[in-house]
Coordinates of C-alpha atoms in Angstrom, one line a residue:
Chain V
X10 CA 6.9 7.4 -38.3
X11 CA 8.3 5.4 -35.5
X12 CA 10.9 7.1 -33.4
X13 CA 14.1 5.1 -33.0
X14 CA 17.2 5.9 -30.9
X15 CA 19.7 4.9 -33.5
X16 CA 21.6 7.1 -36.0
X17 CA 20.1 5.7 -39.2
X18 CA 18.3 7.7 -41.9
X19 CA 14.5 7.8 -42.4
X20 CA 14.5 5.5 -45.5
X21 CA 16.2 2.7 -43.5
X22 CA 13.8 3.1 -40.7
X23 CA 11.0 2.8 -43.3
X24 CA 12.2 -0.5 -44.7
X25 CA 13.0 -2.0 -41.3
X26 CA 9.7 -0.9 -39.7
X27 CA 7.9 -2.4 -42.7
X28 CA 9.2 -5.9 -41.8
X29 CA 7.3 -8.3 -39.7
X30 CA 9.7 -8.3 -36.8
X31 CA 9.3 -7.8 -33.1
X32 CA 10.7 -4.6 -31.6
X33 CA 13.7 -6.2 -30.1
X34 CA 14.9 -7.7 -33.4
X35 CA 14.2 -4.4 -35.1
X36 CA 16.4 -2.7 -32.6
X37 CA 19.1 -5.3 -33.2
X38 CA 18.9 -4.5 -37.0
X39 CA 19.2 -0.8 -36.3
X40 CA 22.2 -1.4 -34.1
X41 CA 24.0 -3.4 -36.8
X42 CA 23.2 -0.7 -39.4
X43 CA 24.5 2.0 -37.1
X44 CA 27.7 0.1 -36.4
X45 CA 28.4 -0.3 -40.2
X46 CA 28.1 3.4 -40.7
X47 CA 28.3 3.2 -44.5
X48 CA 25.2 1.0 -44.9
X49 CA 22.8 2.0 -47.7
X50 CA 19.0 1.6 -47.9
X51 CA 19.5 -1.5 -50.1
X52 CA 21.7 -3.0 -47.4
X53 CA 19.1 -2.2 -44.8
X54 CA 16.4 -3.8 -46.9
X55 CA 18.5 -6.9 -47.5
X56 CA 19.3 -7.3 -43.8
X57 CA 15.7 -6.8 -42.7
X58 CA 14.5 -9.3 -45.2
X59 CA 17.1 -11.9 -44.2
X60 CA 16.4 -11.4 -40.5
X61 CA 12.7 -11.6 -41.2
X62 CA 13.1 -14.9 -43.2
X63 CA 15.0 -16.5 -40.3
X64 CA 12.5 -15.2 -37.8
X65 CA 9.5 -16.5 -39.6
X66 CA 11.4 -19.8 -40.1
X67 CA 11.8 -20.3 -36.3
X68 CA 8.1 -19.8 -35.5
X69 CA 6.1 -22.8 -34.6
X70 CA 4.2 -24.4 -37.5
X71 CA 0.5 -25.1 -37.2
X72 CA -0.2 -28.5 -35.7
X73 CA 3.2 -28.7 -34.1
X74 CA 3.1 -30.8 -30.9
X75 CA 4.5 -28.0 -28.7
X76 CA 3.6 -29.8 -25.4
X77 CA 5.5 -32.9 -26.3
X78 CA 8.5 -31.0 -27.4
X79 CA 8.5 -29.0 -24.2
X80 CA 8.2 -32.2 -22.1
X81 CA 11.2 -33.7 -23.8
X82 CA 13.2 -30.4 -23.7
X83 CA 12.7 -30.1 -20.0
X84 CA 12.9 -33.9 -19.3
X85 CA 16.3 -34.5 -20.9
X86 CA 18.2 -31.8 -19.0
X87 CA 16.2 -33.0 -16.0
X88 CA 18.2 -36.2 -16.0
X89 CA 21.3 -34.1 -15.3
X90 CA 19.9 -32.3 -12.3
X91 CA 21.3 -33.2 -8.9
X92 CA 19.0 -35.6 -7.0
X93 CA 20.2 -34.2 -3.6
X94 CA 19.4 -30.9 -2.0
X95 CA 22.5 -28.8 -1.9
X96 CA 23.4 -25.9 0.3
X97 CA 23.3 -22.5 -1.1
X98 CA 27.0 -21.8 -0.5
X99 CA 27.4 -18.6 -2.5
X100 CA 24.6 -16.2 -1.7
X101 CA 23.6 -15.4 1.8
X102 CA 24.4 -18.7 3.5
X103 CA 20.8 -19.8 3.4
X104 CA 19.8 -23.3 2.6
X105 CA 17.6 -23.6 -0.5
X106 CA 16.3 -26.7 -2.1
X107 CA 17.8 -27.0 -5.6
X108 CA 18.0 -29.3 -8.6
X109 CA 15.5 -32.0 -9.2
X110 CA 13.7 -31.8 -5.8
X111 CA 13.0 -28.2 -6.4
X112 CA 11.8 -28.7 -10.0
X113 CA 9.4 -31.5 -8.8
X114 CA 8.2 -29.3 -6.0
X115 CA 7.4 -26.5 -8.5
X116 CA 5.5 -28.6 -11.1
X117 CA 3.7 -30.5 -8.3
X118 CA 2.6 -27.1 -7.0
X119 CA 3.3 -28.1 -3.4
X120 CA 1.5 -25.9 -0.8
X121 CA 4.7 -25.0 0.9
X122 CA 8.2 -25.4 -0.5
X123 CA 10.7 -27.5 1.4
X124 CA 12.8 -24.5 2.2
X125 CA 10.7 -21.3 2.0
X126 CA 12.6 -18.1 1.6
X127 CA 12.1 -14.5 0.7
X128 CA 14.2 -11.9 -1.0
X129 CA 13.3 -8.6 0.6
X130 CA 14.3 -5.4 -1.1
X131 CA 14.2 -2.1 0.9
X132 CA 13.1 1.4 0.1
X133 CA 15.0 4.7 0.2
X134 CA 17.2 5.2 3.3
X135 CA 16.4 1.6 4.6
X136 CA 18.3 0.3 1.6
X137 CA 21.3 2.5 2.1
X138 CA 21.8 2.8 5.9
X139 CA 22.7 -0.3 7.9
X140 CA 20.9 1.0 11.0
X141 CA 17.6 1.4 9.2
X142 CA 18.0 -1.9 7.4
X143 CA 18.4 -3.5 10.8
X144 CA 15.1 -2.0 12.0
X145 CA 13.3 -3.8 9.2
X146 CA 15.2 -7.0 10.1
X147 CA 13.8 -6.8 13.7
X148 CA 10.3 -6.4 12.4
X149 CA 10.7 -9.5 10.2
X150 CA 12.8 -12.0 12.2
X151 CA 10.9 -13.8 14.9
X152 CA 12.3 -12.9 18.3
X153 CA 12.1 -15.6 20.9
X154 CA 12.7 -15.1 24.6
X155 CA 16.1 -16.7 24.5
X156 CA 17.3 -13.9 22.2
X157 CA 16.2 -11.3 24.7
X158 CA 17.6 -12.6 28.0
X159 CA 18.1 -15.5 30.3
X160 CA 15.4 -17.8 31.6
X161 CA 15.8 -19.7 34.9
X162 CA 13.4 -21.6 37.1
X163 CA 13.3 -21.2 40.8
X164 CA 11.9 -24.5 42.0
X165 CA 11.8 -23.5 45.7
X166 CA 9.3 -20.6 45.0
X167 CA 7.8 -22.2 41.9
X168 CA 8.6 -19.2 39.8
X169 CA 10.0 -18.6 36.3
X170 CA 12.6 -15.8 36.3
X171 CA 13.6 -13.9 33.2
X172 CA 16.4 -11.4 33.3
X173 CA 16.3 -9.4 30.1
X174 CA 19.3 -7.9 28.4
X175 CA 18.9 -4.1 28.2
X176 CA 21.1 -3.7 25.2
X177 CA 19.3 -6.3 23.2
X178 CA 15.9 -4.8 24.1
X179 CA 17.0 -1.4 23.0
X180 CA 18.4 -2.8 19.8
X181 CA 15.3 -4.7 19.0
X182 CA 13.0 -1.8 20.1
X183 CA 11.0 -3.6 22.7
X184 CA 10.4 -2.6 26.3
X185 CA 10.3 -4.9 29.4
X186 CA 6.7 -3.8 29.9
X187 CA 5.8 -5.1 26.4
X188 CA 7.5 -8.4 27.0
X189 CA 5.6 -8.8 30.3
X190 CA 2.3 -8.0 28.6
X191 CA 3.0 -10.5 25.7
X192 CA 3.7 -13.2 28.3
X193 CA 0.5 -12.5 30.2
X194 CA -1.5 -12.6 26.9
X195 CA 0.0 -15.8 25.7
X196 CA 0.3 -17.8 28.9
X197 CA -2.6 -16.5 30.9
X198 CA -0.5 -15.9 34.0
X199 CA 0.1 -12.7 35.9
X200 CA 3.6 -11.4 35.9
X201 CA 5.7 -9.3 38.2
X202 CA 8.0 -6.9 36.3
X203 CA 10.7 -4.9 37.9
X204 CA 13.2 -3.2 35.5
X205 CA 14.5 -5.8 33.3
X206 CA 13.4 -8.7 35.6
X207 CA 10.2 -10.5 35.0
X208 CA 8.8 -13.2 37.3
X209 CA 5.8 -15.4 37.0
X210 CA 4.6 -18.9 38.1
X211 CA 1.8 -21.3 37.9
X212 CA -1.4 -20.7 39.9
X213 CA -1.1 -23.8 41.9
X214 CA 2.4 -24.9 43.0
X215 CA 3.2 -27.7 40.6
X216 CA 6.5 -28.7 39.2
X217 CA 5.0 -30.0 36.0
X218 CA 3.0 -26.8 35.3
X219 CA 6.2 -24.8 36.0
X220 CA 8.2 -26.7 33.3
X221 CA 5.2 -26.5 31.0
X222 CA 5.2 -22.7 31.3
X223 CA 8.9 -22.6 30.4
X224 CA 8.3 -24.7 27.4
X225 CA 5.5 -22.5 26.2
X226 CA 7.5 -19.4 27.0
X227 CA 10.2 -20.4 24.5
X228 CA 7.6 -20.8 21.7
X229 CA 6.3 -17.2 22.0
X230 CA 7.2 -14.8 19.2
X231 CA 7.8 -11.4 20.9
X232 CA 8.5 -9.4 17.8
X233 CA 8.7 -10.1 14.1
X234 CA 6.9 -12.7 12.0
X235 CA 6.6 -16.2 13.4
X236 CA 7.3 -18.0 10.2
X237 CA 10.6 -16.3 9.6
X238 CA 13.3 -17.9 11.7
X239 CA 16.4 -16.1 10.3
X240 CA 17.2 -13.0 8.3
X241 CA 20.5 -12.4 6.6
X242 CA 21.5 -8.9 5.5
X243 CA 23.6 -8.5 2.4
X244 CA 25.2 -5.5 0.8
X245 CA 24.7 -5.7 -3.0
X246 CA 26.0 -3.6 -5.7
X247 CA 23.5 -2.1 -8.2
X248 CA 24.1 -1.6 -11.9
X249 CA 24.9 2.1 -11.4
X250 CA 27.7 1.3 -8.9
X251 CA 25.6 2.3 -5.8
X252 CA 25.1 -0.2 -3.0
X253 CA 22.0 -1.4 -1.3
X254 CA 21.1 -3.7 1.5
X255 CA 19.0 -6.7 0.6
X256 CA 17.5 -9.1 3.1
X257 CA 17.3 -12.9 2.7
X258 CA 15.0 -14.8 5.0
X259 CA 14.6 -18.4 6.1
X260 CA 10.9 -19.0 6.1
X261 CA 8.4 -16.9 4.4
X262 CA 5.3 -14.8 5.1
X263 CA 5.0 -12.8 1.9
X264 CA 1.8 -10.9 2.6
X265 CA 2.9 -9.8 6.1
X266 CA 6.3 -8.6 4.8
X267 CA 4.9 -6.4 2.1
X268 CA 3.0 -4.4 4.7
X269 CA 6.2 -3.7 6.8
X270 CA 7.5 -0.1 6.7
X271 CA 10.7 0.1 4.7
X272 CA 10.1 -2.9 2.5
X273 CA 10.0 -2.2 -1.2
X274 CA 6.6 -3.8 -2.1
X275 CA 7.4 -3.6 -5.8
X276 CA 10.5 -5.9 -5.9
X277 CA 10.3 -8.1 -2.9
X278 CA 9.6 -11.8 -3.8
X279 CA 9.5 -15.2 -2.3
X280 CA 9.9 -18.7 -3.6
X281 CA 6.5 -20.0 -2.6
X282 CA 4.3 -19.7 -5.8
X283 CA 1.1 -20.0 -3.8
X284 CA 2.0 -17.0 -1.6
X285 CA 2.7 -15.0 -4.7
X286 CA -0.6 -16.2 -6.2
X287 CA -2.5 -15.2 -3.0
X288 CA -0.9 -11.8 -2.7
X289 CA -0.2 -10.7 -6.3
X290 CA -2.6 -12.7 -8.4
X291 CA -2.4 -15.4 -11.1
X292 CA -0.4 -13.4 -13.6
X293 CA 2.4 -12.8 -11.0
X294 CA 2.3 -16.5 -10.2
X295 CA 2.8 -17.4 -13.8
X296 CA 5.7 -15.1 -13.9
X297 CA 7.1 -16.6 -10.7
X298 CA 6.9 -20.2 -12.0
X299 CA 8.8 -19.3 -15.1
X300 CA 11.4 -17.5 -13.1
X301 CA 11.8 -20.2 -10.5
X302 CA 12.0 -23.1 -13.0
X303 CA 14.4 -21.1 -15.1
X304 CA 16.6 -20.3 -12.2
X305 CA 16.6 -23.9 -11.0
X306 CA 17.8 -25.1 -14.3
X307 CA 20.3 -22.2 -14.7
X308 CA 21.8 -22.9 -11.3
X309 CA 22.8 -26.3 -12.5
X310 CA 24.2 -25.0 -15.8
X311 CA 21.3 -26.0 -17.8
X312 CA 20.2 -22.6 -18.9
X313 CA 20.2 -23.6 -22.6
X314 CA 16.6 -24.8 -22.1
X315 CA 14.5 -22.5 -24.2
X316 CA 12.4 -20.3 -21.9
X317 CA 9.4 -20.9 -24.2
X318 CA 9.1 -24.4 -22.9
X319 CA 9.0 -23.1 -19.3
X320 CA 6.5 -20.5 -20.4
X321 CA 4.2 -23.2 -21.8
X322 CA 4.4 -25.2 -18.6
X323 CA 3.6 -22.1 -16.6
X324 CA 0.7 -21.1 -18.9
X325 CA -0.8 -24.5 -18.5
X326 CA -0.4 -24.4 -14.7
X327 CA -2.2 -21.1 -14.4
X328 CA -4.7 -21.5 -17.2
X329 CA -7.7 -21.9 -14.9
X330 CA -7.0 -18.9 -12.8
X331 CA -5.5 -20.9 -10.0
X332 CA -2.3 -22.9 -9.7
X333 CA -2.7 -26.5 -10.8
X334 CA -0.1 -29.1 -10.5
X335 CA 1.1 -31.2 -13.4
X336 CA 0.1 -34.7 -12.6
X337 CA -2.7 -36.9 -11.4
X338 CA -4.3 -34.3 -9.1
X339 CA -3.9 -31.5 -11.6
X340 CA -3.7 -31.1 -15.3
X341 CA -3.3 -34.7 -16.3
X342 CA -6.1 -35.8 -14.0
X343 CA -8.6 -33.2 -15.4
X344 CA -8.3 -34.2 -19.0
X345 CA -11.6 -34.7 -20.8
X346 CA -10.7 -38.1 -22.2
X347 CA -11.1 -41.2 -20.0
X348 CA -8.4 -43.1 -22.0
X349 CA -5.9 -40.3 -21.7
X350 CA -6.4 -40.2 -17.9
X351 CA -6.3 -44.0 -17.6
X352 CA -3.1 -44.1 -19.6
X353 CA -1.4 -41.7 -17.1
X354 CA -1.8 -43.2 -13.6
X355 CA -4.3 -45.3 -11.6
X356 CA -5.7 -46.9 -14.7
X357 CA -8.3 -49.2 -13.2
X358 CA -9.9 -46.5 -11.0
X359 CA -10.4 -44.2 -14.0
X360 CA -11.9 -46.9 -16.2
X361 CA -14.2 -48.1 -13.4
X362 CA -15.5 -44.6 -12.6
X363 CA -15.9 -43.8 -16.3
X364 CA -17.9 -47.0 -16.7
X365 CA -20.1 -46.3 -13.7
X366 CA -20.9 -42.8 -14.9
X367 CA -21.3 -43.7 -18.5
X368 CA -18.6 -41.4 -19.8
X369 CA -18.1 -40.9 -23.5
X370 CA -14.6 -40.5 -25.0
X371 CA -14.7 -38.1 -28.0
X372 CA -11.2 -39.3 -29.1
X373 CA -10.0 -35.7 -29.7
X374 CA -6.6 -36.0 -28.1
X375 CA -3.4 -37.7 -28.9
X376 CA -3.1 -40.4 -26.2
X377 CA -6.6 -41.8 -26.7
X378 CA -6.0 -42.1 -30.5
X379 CA -2.8 -43.9 -30.1
X380 CA -4.6 -46.3 -27.8
X381 CA -7.3 -47.1 -30.3
X382 CA -4.9 -47.1 -33.2
X383 CA -6.2 -44.1 -35.1
X384 CA -4.0 -41.3 -36.7
X385 CA -3.4 -38.5 -34.2
X386 CA -4.5 -35.0 -35.0
X387 CA -1.0 -33.5 -35.1
X388 CA 1.3 -32.6 -37.9
X389 CA 0.3 -34.4 -41.1
X390 CA -2.2 -36.4 -39.2
X391 CA -4.7 -33.5 -39.2
X392 CA -4.3 -32.6 -42.9
X393 CA -6.3 -34.2 -45.7
X394 CA -4.9 -34.3 -49.2
X395 CA -6.9 -34.8 -52.4
X396 CA -5.8 -35.0 -56.0
X397 CA -6.9 -32.0 -57.9
X398 CA -8.6 -32.2 -61.3
X399 CA -7.5 -28.9 -62.9
X400 CA -4.0 -27.8 -63.5
X401 CA -2.8 -24.6 -61.9
X402 CA -1.6 -23.2 -65.2
X403 CA -5.2 -23.0 -66.6
X404 CA -5.9 -20.4 -63.9
X405 CA -8.2 -22.7 -62.0
X406 CA -7.4 -23.8 -58.5
X407 CA -7.2 -27.4 -57.5
X408 CA -10.2 -28.2 -55.3
Chain P
X3 CA -3.1 -2.3 1.8
X4 CA -0.2 -2.7 -0.6
X5 CA -0.8 -1.6 -4.2
X6 CA -0.4 -4.9 -6.0
X7 CA -0.2 -3.3 -9.5
X8 CA 3.1 -1.7 -8.6
X9 CA 4.9 -5.0 -8.1
X10 CA 7.3 -5.9 -11.0
X11 CA 5.8 -9.4 -11.2
X12 CA 2.3 -8.0 -12.0
X13 CA 1.7 -6.9 -15.6
X14 CA -0.9 -4.3 -16.6
X15 CA -4.5 -5.5 -16.2
X16 CA -7.5 -3.6 -17.8
X17 CA -11.1 -4.5 -18.6
X18 CA -11.6 -5.1 -22.3
X19 CA -14.6 -3.2 -24.0
X20 CA -17.2 -5.4 -25.6
X21 CA -16.5 -4.4 -29.2
X22 CA -12.8 -4.8 -28.8
X23 CA -13.6 -8.2 -27.3
X24 CA -15.6 -9.2 -30.4
X25 CA -12.6 -8.4 -32.6
X26 CA -10.3 -10.6 -30.4
X27 CA -12.7 -13.5 -30.4
X28 CA -13.1 -13.2 -34.2
X29 CA -9.4 -13.1 -34.8
X30 CA -8.8 -16.3 -32.9
X31 CA -12.2 -17.8 -33.8
X32 CA -13.0 -18.8 -30.3
X33 CA -15.7 -18.3 -27.6
X34 CA -15.0 -16.2 -24.6
X35 CA -15.1 -19.3 -22.4
X36 CA -12.1 -20.7 -24.3
X37 CA -10.0 -18.0 -22.9
X38 CA -7.7 -18.6 -19.9
X39 CA -9.4 -17.7 -16.6
X40 CA -8.8 -15.3 -13.8
X41 CA -10.6 -15.6 -10.5
X42 CA -12.9 -12.8 -9.3
X43 CA -11.0 -12.4 -6.1
X44 CA -7.6 -12.1 -7.8
X45 CA -5.7 -9.3 -6.1
X46 CA -4.4 -7.9 -9.4
X47 CA -7.9 -7.5 -10.9
X48 CA -9.1 -3.9 -11.6
X49 CA -11.8 -2.7 -9.2
X50 CA -14.4 -2.3 -11.9
X51 CA -14.1 -5.9 -13.2
X52 CA -17.1 -8.2 -12.8
X53 CA -17.6 -11.9 -13.5
X54 CA -18.0 -12.4 -17.3
X55 CA -15.7 -9.5 -18.2
X56 CA -12.6 -10.1 -20.2
X57 CA -9.3 -8.7 -18.8
X58 CA -6.7 -7.5 -21.2
X59 CA -3.2 -8.2 -19.8
X60 CA -0.1 -6.6 -21.3
X61 CA 3.0 -8.5 -20.3
X62 CA 6.6 -7.6 -20.7
X63 CA 7.5 -10.7 -22.7
X64 CA 10.8 -12.6 -22.5
X65 CA 10.6 -13.5 -26.2
X66 CA 9.1 -10.3 -27.8
X67 CA 8.7 -6.8 -26.4
X68 CA 5.1 -7.0 -25.3
X69 CA 2.7 -9.8 -25.3
X70 CA -1.1 -9.2 -25.0
X71 CA -3.2 -11.9 -23.5
X72 CA -6.8 -12.1 -22.3
X73 CA -8.4 -13.8 -19.3
X74 CA -12.0 -14.3 -18.6
X75 CA -13.2 -13.4 -15.0
X76 CA -14.8 -16.3 -13.3
X77 CA -16.2 -17.0 -9.8

């Protein structure tokens, strides 16, 4: 007997469990029965049967063109998406590509998104104390020299002079010695460090080299992750009323961030599906594509697109164990049929190459059969009917 | 190294036994090469998985409670 958390008697449980329903629908049925209070076993049976009938009715029929239906179901709302990138005004003041450009970016499986970002969740005390949360921020956000102090050039002596700000150094947990060392490693010069002052210059007195050094100095990342240019801390309320700090970053380096102390490596995510694939695997990438496409549509008020369509897209994109784009270089371009590929894009090239290699088209798919004028193998197109010679009443079956 | 399997985006992966695999292939009437693939170097793959194994993946589904899918390990 299955255990349920609802106040219904065993007979009711028996009839409901007997139906061909998924767990969530069964729970809904129990909930309704519980609310009624005075429901009998017959009522329960009737309800379960009715829900089951509706459920079975909504399932996809064999030979249903699910791909075509998905394409239309995403395509139509797609016409209502914004064509321009908008700023993310509400959450965290970070610019994120939205609307149509974002959707295209996702199905094209671009190597890096236009606006990479991460949502970094924190663990334990890092999530509850602002001080500790800031520690994580300094380990993520790229710190350049201009954030640490003032840089000036002394042209008379051909020296670059840095005067570091002690408070900033303390806050970001970095010592002047470390700064000097990083400069030596990166620029290949010898530095003179005294307290918070650091000096260095080119080997030969040259005005050009001096300016070159200053340029390079500005590029050095002293602390944090180079790819992450900005981090925003937000205090967010949890479901149970507690509050936690969550970090939003401009730029992403998902693998590096997961290793940082204080980062909750079980919830932190980023919007680059390739980074997710690299670090968490193909199943996580599938999940991320669904989540991202769904959010993109929902953000524009188009959340009535059934998630099954997005799941199908994501399943196709991750079917081969790596992320494939939808389009000429991905799924459409790797179809078996020459005619189907030629019908999509760059027709002549495909036909020419197929001719050179002597490719054979098996005419299994939809597109190629439409082209040659044969019935497509979908719906009634794949069912053969024949007249039977015996009547069902005589007990025999039509053959 | 971070424990990838703990991440909420990563569903449960486990290697499928040969006889259980037969049942699955019979049920759907397919070959194992018809299954979706997973790369051998996938971070979420269990340590004892080798090329040619079939991985059973139990997802928390959006449309039903749990969805079981299978992936074939490839190079």
